[in-house]
Amino acid sequence: MRQVDLDRWHMTRALELAARGRGLVEPNPLVGCLIAQGAELVGEGWHRRFGGPHAEIEALTLAGSRARGATAYVTLEPCRHHGKTPPCTEALIAAGVARVVAAMRDPFAEIAGRGVAELQAAGLAVETGLLEAEARWLNAPYLKLLATRKPWVIAKWAMTLDGRIATHTRESRWISSAASRAIAHQLRGWVDAVIVGRGTVSADDPLLTARPAGPRTAIRIVLDSQATLAVESQLVRTARESPVLVACGPSAPDAAQRRLREAGCEVVVCEGATYADRFDALLAELGRRRLTNVLVEGGSEVLGSLVDAGAIDEVHAFVAPRLIGGQGAPSPIGGQGVAQLDCAPQLIGVEVRSVDGDIYVHGRIDRTAN
């Protein structure tokens, strides 16, 4: 096998390993590492949990003395600073690794090319850029958090074949199948926050928890401009068991905010004249807390406002083979909408599959379009 093909083969495996850390390591990046002597795999690992050993350490531990003279394939530039764990550059050098192939450089300020420079100064051959596009796709939420200081925004909805999320009487349980709802619960289990509007809480009285529980416990966030969320709702009644944050506007009465705080909710006042401005302020606050992935579950007004503002990064949509009809039945995305088709957001990396009769569509918003 040619060296270039061998390198791609090993890096593909390293990327597969990295993906196993989703929901477990954020706000750190997903990283996989493979140690090889030619075509022979001698060690592999991935970052399994926040604060735990990095992928390189796991792979080197498994490889032992066979790491000497080997090539390390890692999906992200090795760290060279002391954080929750020691520098991976030092471990690679001490193990006698001869060559390091990194999919991409890490833009994190403490690394940003310094890991590569340290390895090269120690005499290791270092190459970067192999399967970089795939590595960037894998760590898009991490890269967005670094670049914008805001989390990755995932939109999820279930609708009928004629594009309705409820009947004209607002009945919506259940449009999608049990299998589709299980996927939605998995999404809740690896994100940092689940966001809905107050209208959804009033209509459905949801818990917004992952069932069964996933690796993360998401903050349950309600967009409620006047802080009128009912204290009798399931969210407020369970706020002391699982965190609830109410994002209100600057005109929300102090008494209403105090009522929710006394019930166990956190209340955050988001400045801004428009809905989009206040949501952007909320994202900035969540970014300050280093939340990496947030899931927005609607409804129509919330999702429409976010689409209008260009705030959505990723979409998970479940289409059930049912017809509701009715002029008054809501669609998943309200808001102003686009005036011309060539201005409509497009999905890339689209995956489509059947889930117990439903059609599950998953993709990301194309930021290069328009």
Short mmCIF file of C-alpha atoms in Angstrom, two decimals:
data_model
loop_
_atom_site.label_atom_id
_atom_site.label_comp_id
_atom_site.label_asym_id
_atom_site.label_seq_id
_atom_site.Cartn_x
_atom_site.Cartn_y
_atom_site.Cartn_z
CA MET A 1 0.00 0.00 0.00
CA ARG A 2 1.29 3.45 -0.87
CA GLN A 3 2.23 5.66 2.09
CA VAL A 4 -0.42 8.25 1.21
CA ASP A 5 -3.13 5.58 1.17
CA LEU A 6 -1.84 4.10 4.42
CA ASP A 7 -1.90 7.52 6.06
CA ARG A 8 -5.50 8.13 4.95
CA TRP A 9 -6.54 4.69 6.18
CA HIS A 10 -5.10 5.29 9.65
CA MET A 11 -6.45 8.85 9.88
CA THR A 12 -9.92 7.66 8.92
CA ARG A 13 -9.80 5.27 11.86
CA ALA A 14 -8.57 8.07 14.17
CA LEU A 15 -11.56 10.22 13.15
CA GLU A 16 -13.93 7.32 13.88
CA LEU A 17 -12.40 7.03 17.34
CA ALA A 18 -12.68 10.78 17.97
CA ALA A 19 -16.42 10.74 17.29
CA ARG A 20 -16.94 8.40 20.26
CA GLY A 21 -16.31 11.31 22.63
CA ARG A 22 -19.40 13.26 21.51
CA GLY A 23 -21.37 14.44 24.52
CA LEU A 24 -18.62 13.38 26.91
CA VAL A 25 -15.73 15.80 26.41
CA GLU A 26 -17.22 19.17 25.51
CA PRO A 27 -16.19 22.00 25.69
CA ASN A 28 -12.97 20.20 24.77
CA PRO A 29 -12.64 19.01 21.16
CA LEU A 30 -13.30 15.47 19.97
CA VAL A 31 -9.90 13.86 19.39
CA GLY A 32 -8.79 10.41 18.27
CA CYS A 33 -5.27 9.02 17.99
CA LEU A 34 -3.78 5.93 16.39
CA ILE A 35 -0.17 4.69 16.75
CA ALA A 36 1.12 2.55 13.89
CA GLN A 37 4.25 0.79 12.74
CA GLY A 38 3.62 0.91 9.03
CA ALA A 39 0.35 -0.92 8.41
CA GLU A 40 0.37 -2.47 11.88
CA LEU A 41 -1.75 -0.83 14.55
CA VAL A 42 0.04 -0.83 17.91
CA GLY A 43 -2.14 1.57 19.90
CA GLU A 44 -5.27 3.67 19.64
CA GLY A 45 -7.37 5.87 21.86
CA TRP A 46 -9.74 8.79 22.05
CA HIS A 47 -10.60 11.53 24.50
CA ARG A 48 -13.28 9.77 26.55
CA ARG A 49 -14.32 12.38 29.12
CA PHE A 50 -13.74 16.00 30.04
CA GLY A 51 -10.72 16.20 32.33
CA GLY A 52 -9.62 12.65 31.48
CA PRO A 53 -6.55 11.45 29.55
CA HIS A 54 -6.23 12.80 26.04
CA ALA A 55 -6.36 10.56 22.99
CA GLU A 56 -2.58 10.53 22.55
CA ILE A 57 -2.02 9.35 26.13
CA GLU A 58 -4.51 6.52 25.72
CA ALA A 59 -2.91 5.40 22.46
CA LEU A 60 0.64 5.63 23.81
CA THR A 61 -0.29 3.67 26.93
CA LEU A 62 -1.65 0.86 24.79
CA ALA A 63 1.34 0.93 22.44
CA GLY A 64 3.94 0.87 25.21
CA SER A 65 7.50 0.39 23.93
CA ARG A 66 6.20 -0.24 20.41
CA ALA A 67 5.55 3.48 20.07
CA ARG A 68 9.29 4.04 19.52
CA GLY A 69 9.90 4.83 15.87
CA ALA A 70 6.17 4.71 15.10
CA THR A 71 3.84 7.22 13.47
CA ALA A 72 1.10 8.88 15.53
CA TYR A 73 -2.05 9.84 13.64
CA VAL A 74 -4.05 12.39 15.58
CA THR A 75 -7.15 14.30 14.49
CA LEU A 76 -6.05 17.58 16.10
CA GLU A 77 -2.69 19.18 16.78
CA PRO A 78 -1.32 17.76 20.06
CA CYS A 79 -1.54 20.08 23.05
CA ARG A 80 1.63 21.54 24.53
CA HIS A 81 0.27 23.27 27.63
CA HIS A 82 -0.56 22.13 31.14
CA GLY A 83 -4.33 22.10 31.60
CA LYS A 84 -6.32 19.38 33.34
CA THR A 85 -3.78 16.94 31.86
CA PRO A 86 -0.04 17.17 31.03
CA PRO A 87 1.10 18.18 27.51
CA CYS A 88 0.64 15.51 24.85
CA THR A 89 3.68 16.82 22.97
CA GLU A 90 5.93 15.80 25.88
CA ALA A 91 4.40 12.33 25.98
CA LEU A 92 4.90 11.79 22.23
CA ILE A 93 8.52 12.93 22.44
CA ALA A 94 9.25 10.80 25.53
CA ALA A 95 7.72 7.72 23.86
CA GLY A 96 10.13 8.01 20.93
CA VAL A 97 7.48 8.55 18.26
CA ALA A 98 9.27 9.38 15.00
CA ARG A 99 6.45 10.99 13.02
CA VAL A 100 3.21 12.77 13.79
CA VAL A 101 0.42 13.26 11.26
CA ALA A 102 -2.25 15.70 12.44
CA ALA A 103 -5.48 16.30 10.55
CA MET A 104 -5.55 19.98 11.49
CA ARG A 105 -3.92 22.58 13.66
CA ASP A 106 -5.72 23.60 16.81
CA PRO A 107 -6.83 27.26 16.77
CA PHE A 108 -7.00 27.35 20.58
CA ALA A 109 -4.72 30.21 21.63
CA GLU A 110 -2.59 28.09 23.99
CA ILE A 111 -1.73 25.73 21.12
CA ALA A 112 -2.24 27.34 17.67
CA GLY A 113 0.83 25.89 15.96
CA ARG A 114 2.98 25.68 19.08
CA GLY A 115 2.37 21.96 19.45
CA VAL A 116 3.67 21.36 15.93
CA ALA A 117 6.69 23.62 16.56
CA GLU A 118 7.59 21.81 19.80
CA LEU A 119 7.47 18.40 18.12
CA GLN A 120 9.57 19.60 15.22
CA ALA A 121 12.12 21.15 17.56
CA ALA A 122 12.50 17.73 19.20
CA GLY A 123 13.31 16.16 15.83
CA LEU A 124 9.95 14.57 15.00
CA ALA A 125 8.63 14.73 11.45
CA VAL A 126 5.28 16.50 11.54
CA GLU A 127 2.64 16.76 8.81
CA THR A 128 -0.72 18.52 9.01
CA GLY A 129 -3.77 18.77 6.77
CA LEU A 130 -4.60 15.11 6.09
CA LEU A 131 -8.43 14.79 6.02
CA GLU A 132 -8.63 18.30 7.45
CA ALA A 133 -12.11 18.93 6.03
CA GLU A 134 -13.41 15.82 7.81
CA ALA A 135 -11.73 16.87 11.05
CA ARG A 136 -13.23 20.35 10.84
CA TRP A 137 -16.67 18.88 10.18
CA LEU A 138 -16.33 16.65 13.25
CA ASN A 139 -15.30 19.52 15.52
CA ALA A 140 -17.45 22.28 14.00
CA PRO A 141 -19.12 23.10 17.37
CA TYR A 142 -15.73 23.41 19.10
CA LEU A 143 -14.40 25.60 16.30
CA LYS A 144 -17.48 27.83 16.39
CA LEU A 145 -17.17 28.29 20.16
CA LEU A 146 -13.54 29.35 19.76
CA ALA A 147 -14.22 31.66 16.82
CA THR A 148 -17.47 33.33 17.95
CA ARG A 149 -17.69 32.49 21.67
CA LYS A 150 -21.18 31.15 21.00
CA PRO A 151 -22.48 27.57 21.02
CA TRP A 152 -23.52 25.45 18.05
CA VAL A 153 -27.30 25.73 17.50
CA ILE A 154 -29.21 22.57 16.55
CA ALA A 155 -32.86 22.79 15.48
CA LYS A 156 -35.15 19.78 15.88
CA TRP A 157 -38.77 19.29 14.87
CA ALA A 158 -41.29 16.64 13.91
CA MET A 159 -43.86 17.34 11.22
CA THR A 160 -46.39 15.66 8.99
CA LEU A 161 -45.96 15.07 5.28
CA ASP A 162 -47.86 18.30 4.60
CA GLY A 163 -45.53 20.26 6.86
CA ARG A 164 -47.56 20.66 10.06
CA ILE A 165 -46.28 20.38 13.61
CA ALA A 166 -49.75 20.35 15.18
CA THR A 167 -53.42 20.44 14.27
CA HIS A 168 -55.36 23.71 14.11
CA THR A 169 -56.39 22.99 17.73
CA ARG A 170 -52.65 22.73 18.61
CA GLU A 171 -52.70 18.97 19.29
CA SER A 172 -49.23 17.56 18.56
CA ARG A 173 -48.81 14.33 20.55
CA TRP A 174 -47.57 12.35 18.88
CA ILE A 175 -46.73 13.24 15.28
CA SER A 176 -43.57 11.15 15.04
CA SER A 177 -43.03 7.50 15.90
CA ALA A 178 -41.64 6.18 19.18
CA ALA A 179 -38.37 5.35 17.38
CA SER A 180 -38.05 8.94 16.14
CA ARG A 181 -38.75 10.28 19.61
CA ALA A 182 -36.02 7.99 20.96
CA ILE A 183 -33.52 9.68 18.62
CA ALA A 184 -34.69 13.08 19.87
CA HIS A 185 -34.05 11.96 23.44
CA GLN A 186 -30.54 10.85 22.44
CA LEU A 187 -29.93 14.35 21.10
CA ARG A 188 -31.06 15.84 24.41
CA GLY A 189 -28.65 13.50 26.18
CA TRP A 190 -25.47 14.88 24.60
CA VAL A 191 -26.22 18.62 24.29
CA ASP A 192 -25.58 21.27 26.94
CA ALA A 193 -28.99 22.94 26.75
CA VAL A 194 -32.49 22.35 25.38
CA ILE A 195 -34.33 25.54 24.38
CA VAL A 196 -38.05 26.11 23.83
CA GLY A 197 -40.38 29.08 23.78
CA ARG A 198 -42.94 29.79 26.48
CA GLY A 199 -45.71 28.91 24.03
CA THR A 200 -44.42 25.36 23.74
CA VAL A 201 -44.40 25.04 27.52
CA SER A 202 -47.95 26.34 27.74
CA ALA A 203 -49.18 23.97 25.03
CA ASP A 204 -47.29 20.77 25.93
CA ASP A 205 -46.02 21.19 29.51
CA PRO A 206 -42.82 19.27 28.64
CA LEU A 207 -40.08 18.06 30.95
CA LEU A 208 -37.35 18.44 28.29
CA THR A 209 -35.20 15.77 29.91
CA ALA A 210 -33.45 12.92 28.12
CA ARG A 211 -35.14 9.57 28.70
CA PRO A 212 -33.16 7.46 29.29
CA ALA A 213 -30.52 9.83 30.59
CA GLY A 214 -27.55 10.52 28.35
CA PRO A 215 -23.95 11.47 29.18
CA ARG A 216 -24.93 15.10 29.85
CA THR A 217 -27.69 16.81 31.80
CA ALA A 218 -28.87 19.67 29.63
CA ILE A 219 -29.93 22.99 31.08
CA ARG A 220 -33.60 23.45 30.21
CA ILE A 221 -34.05 26.95 28.82
CA VAL A 222 -37.34 28.77 28.23
CA LEU A 223 -37.49 31.88 26.05
CA ASP A 224 -40.01 33.98 27.96
CA SER A 225 -39.80 37.72 27.33
CA GLN A 226 -42.03 38.71 30.27
CA ALA A 227 -41.08 35.88 32.67
CA THR A 228 -44.65 34.59 32.81
CA LEU A 229 -43.75 30.88 32.94
CA ALA A 230 -46.28 29.13 35.16
CA VAL A 231 -44.90 27.89 38.47
CA GLU A 232 -47.25 24.91 38.12
CA SER A 233 -45.45 23.72 34.96
CA GLN A 234 -43.39 20.55 35.08
CA LEU A 235 -40.26 22.57 34.31
CA VAL A 236 -40.62 24.85 37.30
CA ARG A 237 -41.75 22.07 39.63
CA THR A 238 -38.57 20.10 38.79
CA ALA A 239 -36.20 23.08 38.66
CA ARG A 240 -34.45 22.09 41.88
CA GLU A 241 -33.80 18.60 40.49
CA SER A 242 -32.57 19.59 37.01
CA PRO A 243 -31.55 23.15 36.06
CA VAL A 244 -34.05 25.51 34.42
CA LEU A 245 -33.05 28.87 32.99
CA VAL A 246 -35.64 31.43 31.98
CA ALA A 247 -34.35 33.92 29.40
CA CYS A 248 -36.46 37.07 29.62
CA GLY A 249 -36.33 40.52 28.08
CA PRO A 250 -35.36 43.78 29.81
CA SER A 251 -39.01 44.73 30.28
CA ALA A 252 -39.86 41.63 32.33
CA PRO A 253 -41.33 42.77 35.69
CA ASP A 254 -39.05 42.36 38.69
CA ALA A 255 -41.82 40.59 40.60
CA ALA A 256 -42.22 38.01 37.84
CA GLN A 257 -38.48 37.35 37.78
CA ARG A 258 -38.39 37.03 41.57
CA ARG A 259 -41.30 34.57 41.54
CA LEU A 260 -39.39 32.22 39.22
CA ARG A 261 -36.12 32.56 41.11
CA GLU A 262 -37.86 31.71 44.38
CA ALA A 263 -39.26 28.59 42.66
CA GLY A 264 -35.72 27.42 41.85
CA CYS A 265 -35.24 28.75 38.31
CA GLU A 266 -32.32 30.84 37.14
CA VAL A 267 -33.49 34.01 35.37
CA VAL A 268 -31.24 35.75 32.85
CA VAL A 269 -32.19 39.13 31.39
CA CYS A 270 -31.23 39.29 27.72
CA GLU A 271 -30.85 42.80 26.33
CA GLY A 272 -31.97 43.65 22.81
CA ALA A 273 -34.77 45.39 20.96
CA THR A 274 -35.76 42.37 18.85
CA TYR A 275 -36.27 38.67 19.44
CA ALA A 276 -33.17 37.90 17.36
CA ASP A 277 -31.07 40.37 19.36
CA ARG A 278 -32.18 38.85 22.66
CA PHE A 279 -31.47 35.32 21.43
CA ASP A 280 -28.02 36.44 20.30
CA ALA A 281 -27.43 37.86 23.78
CA LEU A 282 -28.50 34.51 25.25
CA LEU A 283 -26.06 32.66 23.00
CA ALA A 284 -23.28 35.00 24.12
CA GLU A 285 -24.11 34.23 27.75
CA LEU A 286 -24.13 30.49 27.08
CA GLY A 287 -20.82 30.84 25.27
CA ARG A 288 -19.33 32.57 28.32
CA ARG A 289 -20.34 29.48 30.26
CA ARG A 290 -18.58 27.37 27.59
CA LEU A 291 -21.70 25.53 26.51
CA THR A 292 -20.85 23.93 23.16
CA ASN A 293 -24.08 22.45 21.73
CA VAL A 294 -27.64 23.71 22.29
CA LEU A 295 -30.80 22.06 20.97
CA VAL A 296 -33.77 24.23 19.98
CA GLU A 297 -37.07 22.36 19.94
CA GLY A 298 -39.33 25.16 18.77
CA GLY A 299 -42.07 25.90 18.18
CA SER A 300 -42.88 27.71 14.99
CA GLU A 301 -42.30 31.27 16.20
CA VAL A 302 -38.98 30.46 17.85
CA LEU A 303 -37.59 28.46 14.92
CA GLY A 304 -38.84 31.03 12.41
CA SER A 305 -37.10 33.85 14.24
CA LEU A 306 -33.86 31.90 14.36
CA VAL A 307 -34.00 31.01 10.67
CA ASP A 308 -34.65 34.67 9.84
CA ALA A 309 -31.63 35.62 11.95
CA GLY A 310 -29.39 32.94 10.42
CA ALA A 311 -28.75 31.52 13.89
CA ILE A 312 -29.25 27.79 13.18
CA ASP A 313 -26.25 25.60 12.39
CA GLU A 314 -27.73 22.10 12.17
CA VAL A 315 -31.14 20.53 11.56
CA HIS A 316 -32.78 17.27 12.66
CA ALA A 317 -36.25 16.89 11.12
CA PHE A 318 -38.64 13.95 11.40
CA VAL A 319 -41.34 13.67 8.72
CA ALA A 320 -44.28 11.43 9.57
CA PRO A 321 -46.46 9.87 6.81
CA ARG A 322 -49.58 11.73 7.94
CA LEU A 323 -51.67 14.59 6.58
CA ILE A 324 -53.19 17.18 8.89
CA GLY A 325 -54.20 20.04 6.61
CA GLY A 326 -55.93 23.21 7.73
CA GLN A 327 -54.95 26.82 7.20
CA GLY A 328 -54.61 27.30 10.94
CA ALA A 329 -52.30 24.33 11.56
CA PRO A 330 -48.78 25.61 12.28
CA SER A 331 -45.69 24.77 10.24
CA PRO A 332 -42.32 24.16 11.94
CA ILE A 333 -40.82 27.46 10.79
CA GLY A 334 -42.75 30.69 11.07
CA GLY A 335 -41.16 34.10 11.05
CA GLN A 336 -40.80 36.39 8.05
CA GLY A 337 -39.23 33.83 5.73
CA VAL A 338 -37.30 34.48 2.53
CA ALA A 339 -38.62 36.43 -0.44
CA GLN A 340 -36.62 34.54 -3.04
CA LEU A 341 -35.76 30.86 -3.29
CA ASP A 342 -32.09 31.51 -3.95
CA CYS A 343 -31.92 33.15 -0.52
CA ALA A 344 -33.30 30.09 1.29
CA PRO A 345 -30.85 28.37 3.64
CA GLN A 346 -29.62 25.07 2.25
CA LEU A 347 -28.50 21.92 4.03
CA ILE A 348 -25.21 20.17 3.30
CA GLY A 349 -23.95 16.80 4.43
CA VAL A 350 -27.54 15.62 4.32
CA GLU A 351 -28.37 12.18 5.70
CA VAL A 352 -31.81 10.68 5.07
CA ARG A 353 -33.10 7.43 6.53
CA SER A 354 -36.31 5.68 7.43
CA VAL A 355 -37.15 5.36 11.13
CA ASP A 356 -40.17 3.17 11.82
CA GLY A 357 -42.11 4.71 8.94
CA ASP A 358 -40.90 8.28 9.49
CA ILE A 359 -38.29 9.97 7.31
CA TYR A 360 -35.40 11.34 9.35
CA VAL A 361 -33.45 14.18 7.70
CA HIS A 362 -30.23 15.46 9.24
CA GLY A 363 -27.88 18.09 7.84
CA ARG A 364 -26.06 21.37 8.46
CA ILE A 365 -26.72 24.85 7.18
CA ASP A 366 -24.43 25.73 4.28
CA ARG A 367 -22.56 28.85 5.40
CA THR A 368 -20.89 29.21 2.01
CA ALA A 369 -24.18 29.66 0.11
CA ASN A 370 -25.72 32.98 -0.93
#
